[in-house]
CSV table of C-alpha atoms in Angstrom, one decimal:
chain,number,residue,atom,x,y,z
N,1,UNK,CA,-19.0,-23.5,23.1
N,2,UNK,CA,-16.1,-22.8,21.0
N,3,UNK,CA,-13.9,-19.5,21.0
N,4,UNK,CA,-11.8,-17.4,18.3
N,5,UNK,CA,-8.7,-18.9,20.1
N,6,UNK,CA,-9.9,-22.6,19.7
N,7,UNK,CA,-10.6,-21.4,15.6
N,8,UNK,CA,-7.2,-20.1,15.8
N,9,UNK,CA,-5.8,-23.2,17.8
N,10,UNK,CA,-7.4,-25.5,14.6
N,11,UNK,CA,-5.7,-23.8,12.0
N,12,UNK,CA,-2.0,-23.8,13.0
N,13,UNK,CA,-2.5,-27.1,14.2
N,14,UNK,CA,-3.9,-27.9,10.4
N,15,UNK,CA,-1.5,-26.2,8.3
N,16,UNK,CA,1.0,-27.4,10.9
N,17,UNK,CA,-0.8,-31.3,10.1
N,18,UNK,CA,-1.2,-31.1,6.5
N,19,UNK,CA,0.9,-34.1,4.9
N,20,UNK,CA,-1.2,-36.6,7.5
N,21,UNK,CA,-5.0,-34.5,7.7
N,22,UNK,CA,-6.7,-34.8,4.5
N,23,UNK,CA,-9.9,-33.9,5.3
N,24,UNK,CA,-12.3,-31.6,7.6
N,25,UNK,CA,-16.4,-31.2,8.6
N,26,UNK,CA,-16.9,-28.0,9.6
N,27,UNK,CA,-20.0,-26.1,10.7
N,28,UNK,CA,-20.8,-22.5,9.2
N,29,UNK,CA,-23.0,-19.7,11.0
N,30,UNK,CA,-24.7,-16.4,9.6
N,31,UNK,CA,-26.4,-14.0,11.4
N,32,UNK,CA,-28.6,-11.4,9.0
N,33,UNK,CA,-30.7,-9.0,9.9
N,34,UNK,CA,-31.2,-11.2,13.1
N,35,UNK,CA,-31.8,-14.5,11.5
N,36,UNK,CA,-28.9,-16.9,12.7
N,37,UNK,CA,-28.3,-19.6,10.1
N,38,UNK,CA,-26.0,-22.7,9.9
N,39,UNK,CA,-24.3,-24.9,7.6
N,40,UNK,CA,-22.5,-28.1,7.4
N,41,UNK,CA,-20.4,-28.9,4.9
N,42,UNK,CA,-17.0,-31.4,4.1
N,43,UNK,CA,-13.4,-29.8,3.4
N,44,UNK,CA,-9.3,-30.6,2.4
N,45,UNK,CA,-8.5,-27.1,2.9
N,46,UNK,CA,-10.5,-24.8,5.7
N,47,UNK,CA,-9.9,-21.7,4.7
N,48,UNK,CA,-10.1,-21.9,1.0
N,49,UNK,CA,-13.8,-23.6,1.3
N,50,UNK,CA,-15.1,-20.2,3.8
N,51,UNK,CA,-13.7,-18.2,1.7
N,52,UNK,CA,-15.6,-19.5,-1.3
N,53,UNK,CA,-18.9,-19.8,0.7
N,54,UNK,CA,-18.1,-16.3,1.6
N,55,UNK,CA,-17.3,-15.1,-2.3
N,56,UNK,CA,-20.6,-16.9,-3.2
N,57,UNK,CA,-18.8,-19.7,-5.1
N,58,UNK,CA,-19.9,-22.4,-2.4
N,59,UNK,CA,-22.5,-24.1,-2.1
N,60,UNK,CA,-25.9,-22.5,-3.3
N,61,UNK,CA,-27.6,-22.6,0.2
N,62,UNK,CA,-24.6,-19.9,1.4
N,63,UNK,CA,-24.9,-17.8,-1.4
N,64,UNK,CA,-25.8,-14.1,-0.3
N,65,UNK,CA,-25.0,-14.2,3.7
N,66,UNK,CA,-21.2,-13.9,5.2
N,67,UNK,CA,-20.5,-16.8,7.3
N,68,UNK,CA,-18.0,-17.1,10.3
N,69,UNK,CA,-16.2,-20.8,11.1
N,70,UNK,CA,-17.6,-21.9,14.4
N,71,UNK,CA,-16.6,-25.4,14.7
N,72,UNK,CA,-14.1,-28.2,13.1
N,73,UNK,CA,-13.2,-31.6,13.5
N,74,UNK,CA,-10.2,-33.6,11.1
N,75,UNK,CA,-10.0,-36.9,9.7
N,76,UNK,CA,-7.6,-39.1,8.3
N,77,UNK,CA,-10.0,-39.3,4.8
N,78,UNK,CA,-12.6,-38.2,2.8
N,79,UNK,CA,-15.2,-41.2,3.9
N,80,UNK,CA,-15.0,-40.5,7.5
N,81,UNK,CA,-15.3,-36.7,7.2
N,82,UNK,CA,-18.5,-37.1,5.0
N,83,UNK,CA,-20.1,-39.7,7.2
N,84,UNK,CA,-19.1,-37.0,10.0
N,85,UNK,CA,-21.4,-34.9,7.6
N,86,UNK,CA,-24.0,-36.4,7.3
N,87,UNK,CA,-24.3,-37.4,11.0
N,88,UNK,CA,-23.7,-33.3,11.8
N,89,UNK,CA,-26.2,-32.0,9.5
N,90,UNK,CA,-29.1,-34.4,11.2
N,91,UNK,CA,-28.0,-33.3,15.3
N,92,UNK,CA,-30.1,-30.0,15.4
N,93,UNK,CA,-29.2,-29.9,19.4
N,94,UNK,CA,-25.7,-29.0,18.3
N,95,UNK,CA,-26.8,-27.1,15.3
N,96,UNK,CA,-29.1,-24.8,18.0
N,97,UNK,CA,-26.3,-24.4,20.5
N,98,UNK,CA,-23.4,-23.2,17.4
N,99,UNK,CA,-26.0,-20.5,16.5
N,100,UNK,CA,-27.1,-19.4,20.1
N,101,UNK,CA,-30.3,-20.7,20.5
């Protein structure tokens, strides 16, 4: 399981990484009113993109719920972060273990 000091390890080691990491998959959890909830999603810049989910200008499913950056990987590009994606959203072992299950 990842901690706040991994999170924090991630994002100096990204800003510090900028010119040469273009792109990020991260995973997004929720907990309201005891139902935990996750979301995968694609990135350039980590902070801006949960800070929109969390404004309610991300994506639709996220509207409503404050979410809370549990886990990040970077890739050189765009393709490899959304095949990443796509490989993310369909592993519901790791999905179960991120929200606690």
């Amino acid at each position: 399981m990842w901690s706040n000091d991994s999170f924090a390890s991630i994002r100096n080691s990204v800003h510090a990484d900028a010119r040469r990491v273009s792109s990020f998959v991260y995973v997004l959890r929720s907990v309201d009113g005891g139902t935990t909830k996750t979301y995968v999603g694609w990135t350039n810049d980590l902070d801006r993109r949960l800070q929109a989910h969390n404004d309610g200008s991300g994506a639709r499913a996220t509207r409503g719920r404050v979410w809370e950056l549990v886990y990040a990987e970077r890739y050189v590009n765009r393709g490899e972060a959304m095949s990443r994606e796509w490989h993310l959203k369909r592993d519901r072992s790791l999905r179960a273990q991120l929200r606690g299950d």
